Short mmCIF file of C-alpha atoms in Angstrom, two decimals:
data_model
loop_
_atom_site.label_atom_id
_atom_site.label_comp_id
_atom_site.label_asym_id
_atom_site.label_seq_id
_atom_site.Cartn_x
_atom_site.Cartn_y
_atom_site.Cartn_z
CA UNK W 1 85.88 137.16 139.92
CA UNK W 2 89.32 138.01 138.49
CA UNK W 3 89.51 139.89 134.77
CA UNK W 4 90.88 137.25 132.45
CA UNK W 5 91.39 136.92 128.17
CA UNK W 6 87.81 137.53 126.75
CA UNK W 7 86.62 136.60 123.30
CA UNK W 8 83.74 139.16 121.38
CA UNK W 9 82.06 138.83 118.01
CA UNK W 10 85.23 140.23 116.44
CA UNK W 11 87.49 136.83 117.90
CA UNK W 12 89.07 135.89 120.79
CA UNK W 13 90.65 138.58 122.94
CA UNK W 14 90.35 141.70 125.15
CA UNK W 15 88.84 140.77 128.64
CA UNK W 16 86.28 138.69 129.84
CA UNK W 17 85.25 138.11 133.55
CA UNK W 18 86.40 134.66 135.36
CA UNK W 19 84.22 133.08 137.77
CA UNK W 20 85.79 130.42 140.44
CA UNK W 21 82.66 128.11 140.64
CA UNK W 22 82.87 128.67 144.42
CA UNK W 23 81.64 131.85 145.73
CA UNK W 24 81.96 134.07 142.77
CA UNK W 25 79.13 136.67 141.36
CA UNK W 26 77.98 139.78 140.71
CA UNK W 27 74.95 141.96 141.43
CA UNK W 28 73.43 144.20 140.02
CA UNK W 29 71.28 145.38 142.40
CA UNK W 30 66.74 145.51 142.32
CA UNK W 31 67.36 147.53 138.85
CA UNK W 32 63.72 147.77 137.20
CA UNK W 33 65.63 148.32 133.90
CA UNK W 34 66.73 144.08 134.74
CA UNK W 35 63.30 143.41 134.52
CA UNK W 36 61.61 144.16 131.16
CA UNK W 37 58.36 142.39 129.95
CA UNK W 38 58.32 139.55 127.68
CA UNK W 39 59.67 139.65 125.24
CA UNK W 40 63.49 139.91 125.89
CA UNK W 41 66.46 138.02 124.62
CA UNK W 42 69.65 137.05 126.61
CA UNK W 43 73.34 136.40 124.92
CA UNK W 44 76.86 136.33 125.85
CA UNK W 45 80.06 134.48 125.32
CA UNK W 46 80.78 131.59 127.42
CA UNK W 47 83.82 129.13 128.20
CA UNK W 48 83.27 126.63 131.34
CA UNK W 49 85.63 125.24 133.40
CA UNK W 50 84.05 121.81 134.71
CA UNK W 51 81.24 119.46 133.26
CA UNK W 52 78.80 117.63 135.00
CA UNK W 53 76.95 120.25 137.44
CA UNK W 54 74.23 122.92 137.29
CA UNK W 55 76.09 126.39 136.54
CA UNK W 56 74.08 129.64 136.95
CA UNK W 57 75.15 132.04 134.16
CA UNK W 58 72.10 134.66 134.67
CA UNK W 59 69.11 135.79 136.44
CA UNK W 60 67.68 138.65 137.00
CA UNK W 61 65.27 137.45 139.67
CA UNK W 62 66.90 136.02 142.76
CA UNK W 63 63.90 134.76 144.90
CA UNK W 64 64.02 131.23 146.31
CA UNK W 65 60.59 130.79 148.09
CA UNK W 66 58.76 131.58 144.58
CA UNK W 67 59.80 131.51 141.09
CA UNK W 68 60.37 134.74 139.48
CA UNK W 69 62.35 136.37 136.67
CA UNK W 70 64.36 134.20 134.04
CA UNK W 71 67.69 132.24 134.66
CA UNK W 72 70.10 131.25 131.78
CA UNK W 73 72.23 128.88 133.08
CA UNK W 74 74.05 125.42 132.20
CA UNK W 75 72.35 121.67 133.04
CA UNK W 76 74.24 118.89 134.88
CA UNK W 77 73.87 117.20 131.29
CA UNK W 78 75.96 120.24 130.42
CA UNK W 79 73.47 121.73 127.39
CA UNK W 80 72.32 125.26 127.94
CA UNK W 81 68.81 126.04 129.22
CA UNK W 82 66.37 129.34 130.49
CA UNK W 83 63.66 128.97 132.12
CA UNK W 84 61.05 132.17 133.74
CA UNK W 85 58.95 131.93 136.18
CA UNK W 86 55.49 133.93 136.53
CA UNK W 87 55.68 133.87 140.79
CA UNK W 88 53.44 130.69 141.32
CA UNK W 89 54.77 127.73 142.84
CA UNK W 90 58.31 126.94 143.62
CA UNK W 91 58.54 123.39 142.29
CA UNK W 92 60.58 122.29 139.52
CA UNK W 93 57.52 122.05 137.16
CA UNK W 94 57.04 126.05 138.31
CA UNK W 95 58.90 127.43 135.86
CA UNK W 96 58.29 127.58 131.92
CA UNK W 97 61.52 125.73 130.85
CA UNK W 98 63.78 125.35 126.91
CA UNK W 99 66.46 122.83 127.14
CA UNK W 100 68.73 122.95 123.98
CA UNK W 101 70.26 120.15 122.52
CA UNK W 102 74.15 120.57 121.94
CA UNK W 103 76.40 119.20 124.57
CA UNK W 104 79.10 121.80 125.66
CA UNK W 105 82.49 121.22 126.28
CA UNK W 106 85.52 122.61 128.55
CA UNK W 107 88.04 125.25 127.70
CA UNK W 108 85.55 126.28 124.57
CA UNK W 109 84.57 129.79 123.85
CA UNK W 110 80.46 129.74 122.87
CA UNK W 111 78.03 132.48 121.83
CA UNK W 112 74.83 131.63 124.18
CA UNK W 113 71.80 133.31 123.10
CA UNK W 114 68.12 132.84 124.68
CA UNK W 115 64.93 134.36 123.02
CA UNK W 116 62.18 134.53 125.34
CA UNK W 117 58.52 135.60 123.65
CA UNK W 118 55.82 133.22 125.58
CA UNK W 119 55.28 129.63 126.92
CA UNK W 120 55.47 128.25 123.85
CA UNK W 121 57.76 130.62 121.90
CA UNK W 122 61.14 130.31 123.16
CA UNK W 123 64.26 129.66 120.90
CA UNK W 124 68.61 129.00 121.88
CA UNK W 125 71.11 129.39 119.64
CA UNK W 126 75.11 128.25 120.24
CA UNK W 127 77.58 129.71 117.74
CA UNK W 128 74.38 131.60 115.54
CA UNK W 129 72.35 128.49 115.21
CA UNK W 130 69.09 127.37 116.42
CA UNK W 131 69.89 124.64 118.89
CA UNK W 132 66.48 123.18 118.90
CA UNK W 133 65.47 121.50 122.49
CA UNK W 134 62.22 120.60 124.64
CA UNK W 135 60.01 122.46 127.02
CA UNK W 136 58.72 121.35 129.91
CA UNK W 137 57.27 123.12 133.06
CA UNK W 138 54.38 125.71 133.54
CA UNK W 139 54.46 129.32 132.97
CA UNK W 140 52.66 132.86 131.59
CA UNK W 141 53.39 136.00 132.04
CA UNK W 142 56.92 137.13 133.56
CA UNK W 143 56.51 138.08 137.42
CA UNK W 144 59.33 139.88 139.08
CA UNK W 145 59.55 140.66 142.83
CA UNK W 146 62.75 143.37 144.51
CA UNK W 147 65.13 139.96 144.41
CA UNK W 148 68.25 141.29 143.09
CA UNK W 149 69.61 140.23 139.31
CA UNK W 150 72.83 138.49 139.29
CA UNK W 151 75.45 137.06 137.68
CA UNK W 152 76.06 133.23 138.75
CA UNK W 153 75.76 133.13 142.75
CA UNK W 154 75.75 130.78 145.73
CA UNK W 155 73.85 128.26 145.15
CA UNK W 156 74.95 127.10 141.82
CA UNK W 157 78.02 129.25 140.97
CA UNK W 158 79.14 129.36 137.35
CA UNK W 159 83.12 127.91 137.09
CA UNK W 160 84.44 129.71 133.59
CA UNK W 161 84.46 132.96 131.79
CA UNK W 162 81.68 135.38 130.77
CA UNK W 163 82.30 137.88 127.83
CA UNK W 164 80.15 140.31 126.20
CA UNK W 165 76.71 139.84 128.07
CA UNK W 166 73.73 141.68 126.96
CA UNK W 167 69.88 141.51 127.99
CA UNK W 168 67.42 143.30 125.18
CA UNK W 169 63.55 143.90 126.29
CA UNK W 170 62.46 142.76 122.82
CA UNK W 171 63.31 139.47 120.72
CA UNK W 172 66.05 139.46 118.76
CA UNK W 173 66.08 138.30 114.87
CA UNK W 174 68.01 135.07 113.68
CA UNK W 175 69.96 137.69 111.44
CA UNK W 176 70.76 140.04 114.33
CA UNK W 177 72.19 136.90 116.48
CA UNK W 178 74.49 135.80 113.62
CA UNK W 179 75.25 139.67 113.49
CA UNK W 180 76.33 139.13 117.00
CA UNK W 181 77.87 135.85 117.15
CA UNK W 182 80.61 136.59 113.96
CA UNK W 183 79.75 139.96 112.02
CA UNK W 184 77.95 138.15 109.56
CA UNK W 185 81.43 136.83 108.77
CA UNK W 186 81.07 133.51 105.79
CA UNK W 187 81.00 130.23 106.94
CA UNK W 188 84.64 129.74 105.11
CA UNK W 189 86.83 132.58 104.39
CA UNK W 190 90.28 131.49 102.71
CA UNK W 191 92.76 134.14 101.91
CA UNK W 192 95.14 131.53 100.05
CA UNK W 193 97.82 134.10 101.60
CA UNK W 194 99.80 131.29 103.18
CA UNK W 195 102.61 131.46 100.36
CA UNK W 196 104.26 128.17 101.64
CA UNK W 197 103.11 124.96 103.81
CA UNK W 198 100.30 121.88 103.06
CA UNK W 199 97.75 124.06 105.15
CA UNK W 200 94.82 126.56 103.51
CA UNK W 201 93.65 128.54 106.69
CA UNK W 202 90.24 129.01 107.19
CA UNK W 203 89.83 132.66 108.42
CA UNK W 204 86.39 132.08 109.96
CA UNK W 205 85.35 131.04 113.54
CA UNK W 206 84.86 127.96 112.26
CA UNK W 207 88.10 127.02 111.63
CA UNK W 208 87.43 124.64 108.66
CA UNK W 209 91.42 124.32 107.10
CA UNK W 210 92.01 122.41 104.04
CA UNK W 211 94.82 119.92 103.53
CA UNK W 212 96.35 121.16 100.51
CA UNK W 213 97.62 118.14 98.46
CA UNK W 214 99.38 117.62 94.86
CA UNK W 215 103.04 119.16 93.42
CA UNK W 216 103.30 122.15 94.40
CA UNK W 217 105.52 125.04 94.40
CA UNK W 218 106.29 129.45 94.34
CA UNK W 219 105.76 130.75 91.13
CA UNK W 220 108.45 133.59 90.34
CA UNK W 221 108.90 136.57 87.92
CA UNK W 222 106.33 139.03 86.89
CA UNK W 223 102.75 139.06 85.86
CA UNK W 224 101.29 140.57 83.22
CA UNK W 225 98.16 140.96 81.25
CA UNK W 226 99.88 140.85 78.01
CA UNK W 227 99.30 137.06 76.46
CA UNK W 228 100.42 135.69 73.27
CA UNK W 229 97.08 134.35 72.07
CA UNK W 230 97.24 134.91 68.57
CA UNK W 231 98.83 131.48 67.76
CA UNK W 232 98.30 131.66 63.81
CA UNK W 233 100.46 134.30 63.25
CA UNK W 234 104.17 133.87 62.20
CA UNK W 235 106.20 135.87 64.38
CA UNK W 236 109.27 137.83 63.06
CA UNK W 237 112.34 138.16 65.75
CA UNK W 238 112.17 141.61 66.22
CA UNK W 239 107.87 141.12 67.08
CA UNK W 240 108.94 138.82 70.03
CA UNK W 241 111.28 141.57 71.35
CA UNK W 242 109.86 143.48 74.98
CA UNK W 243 106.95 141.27 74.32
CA UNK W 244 105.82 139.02 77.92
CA UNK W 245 104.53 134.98 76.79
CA UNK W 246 102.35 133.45 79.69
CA UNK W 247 103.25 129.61 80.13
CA UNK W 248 100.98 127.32 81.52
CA UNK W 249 102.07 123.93 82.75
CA UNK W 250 99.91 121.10 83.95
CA UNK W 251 102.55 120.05 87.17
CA UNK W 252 104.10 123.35 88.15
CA UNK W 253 103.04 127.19 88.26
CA UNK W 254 102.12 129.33 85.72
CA UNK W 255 105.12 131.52 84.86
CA UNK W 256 105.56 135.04 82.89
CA UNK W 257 108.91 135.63 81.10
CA UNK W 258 109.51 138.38 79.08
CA UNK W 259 111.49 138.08 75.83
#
């Protein structure tokens, strides 16, 4: 792998690790720390290269004659899936299996997460959201043998970027993944700083920018607090003097000129 532009909860940047989809990996080794009880939850950020093809992004259990260990990875139908094995069988119904439901695309950064509690208890989220899916396969407890953990490998080598991986040995809250995915950042965050242009920038990850339409225009001179409001009274000349009158228009900006 070569050390490439990275993207984080706090936006794209930094460095991330890019994988060539041939004979790229990395492992980590028979670590016992790799291979925690259920529960444990799996995230990182993720931007793939090619479509179409099983992509290994994680697992912690390399042992091809039995099924062992978890694997977070990407289907040829290119949605994100983990599965864990409990060391029976080495079939493809062998291993307890969550396919989500959102359909990935090249060249995009996504925040992958996999919750893993039992059989039957096993959620994904892309981008802080529950992304749903179907089981299928068998499965119990976790089993681990001394395969090494890895990231991607031979068989199905991942082709894209990793960022930010993390494994926890417990499950992880919805809140906590949002934490992860954006800071807890709003769903829409407009500064209205742009000053000039037909463009409100959306300041978010989710890049929702509003076409601004209608006159518009740069309102000049000073603001102030001070507001003629008492509109009864008969003002002398020397009243109006150093006094500030706040004009509001229907088709241009609202003004401040003082007398």
């Amino acid at each position: 792998p070569v050390f490439s532009f990275g993207h984080d909860s706090s936006g794209p940047g930094g460095t991330g690790m890019q994988f060539d989809g041939v004979d790229d990996y990395v492992d980590f080794g028979n670590s016992a720390t790799l291979k925690p009880p259920l529960p444990i939850t799996i995230l990182a950020w993720v931007n793939f290269e090619q479509l179409g093809s099983y992509e290994f992004l994680f697992l912690n259990d390399e042992m091809v004659s039995s099924y062992n260990g978890f694997l977070l990875a990407k289907t040829s139908a290119d949605q994100i899936y983990v599965n864990y094995g409990d060391g029976i069988g080495a079939g493809p119904t062998d291993r307890r299996t969550k396919v989500g439901t959102t359909t990935l695309s090249v060249e995009t950064w996504y925040h992958v997460v996999a919750v893993i509690r039992g059989p039957s208890d096993i959620d994904l989220y892309i981008n802080g959201v529950d992304d749903g899916g179907t089981y299928s396969g068998t499965g119990g407890s976790m089993a681990y043998t001394t395969a090494n953990a890895k990231i991607s490998n031979n068989i199905n080598p991942f082709n894209g970027s990793l960022d930010d991986v993390r494994i926890y040995n417990r499950a992880l809250s919805a809140d906590e993944i949002r934490q992860h995915y954006n800071q807890k950042k709003p769903i829409l965050h407009l500064k209205m700083d742009e000053g000039s242009g037909t463009t409100a920038y959306d300041e978010s990850f989710n890049n929702n920018d509003g076409t601004i339409y209608g006159v518009q225009g740069t309102a000049t001179g000073t603001h102030s607090t001070t507001v003629l409001q008492d509109t009864s009274k008969s003002w002398t000349a020397d009243e109006w003097i150093g006094e500030t009158a706040t004009i509001y228009s229907g088709t241009c900006a609202t003004v401040s000129q003082t007398i």
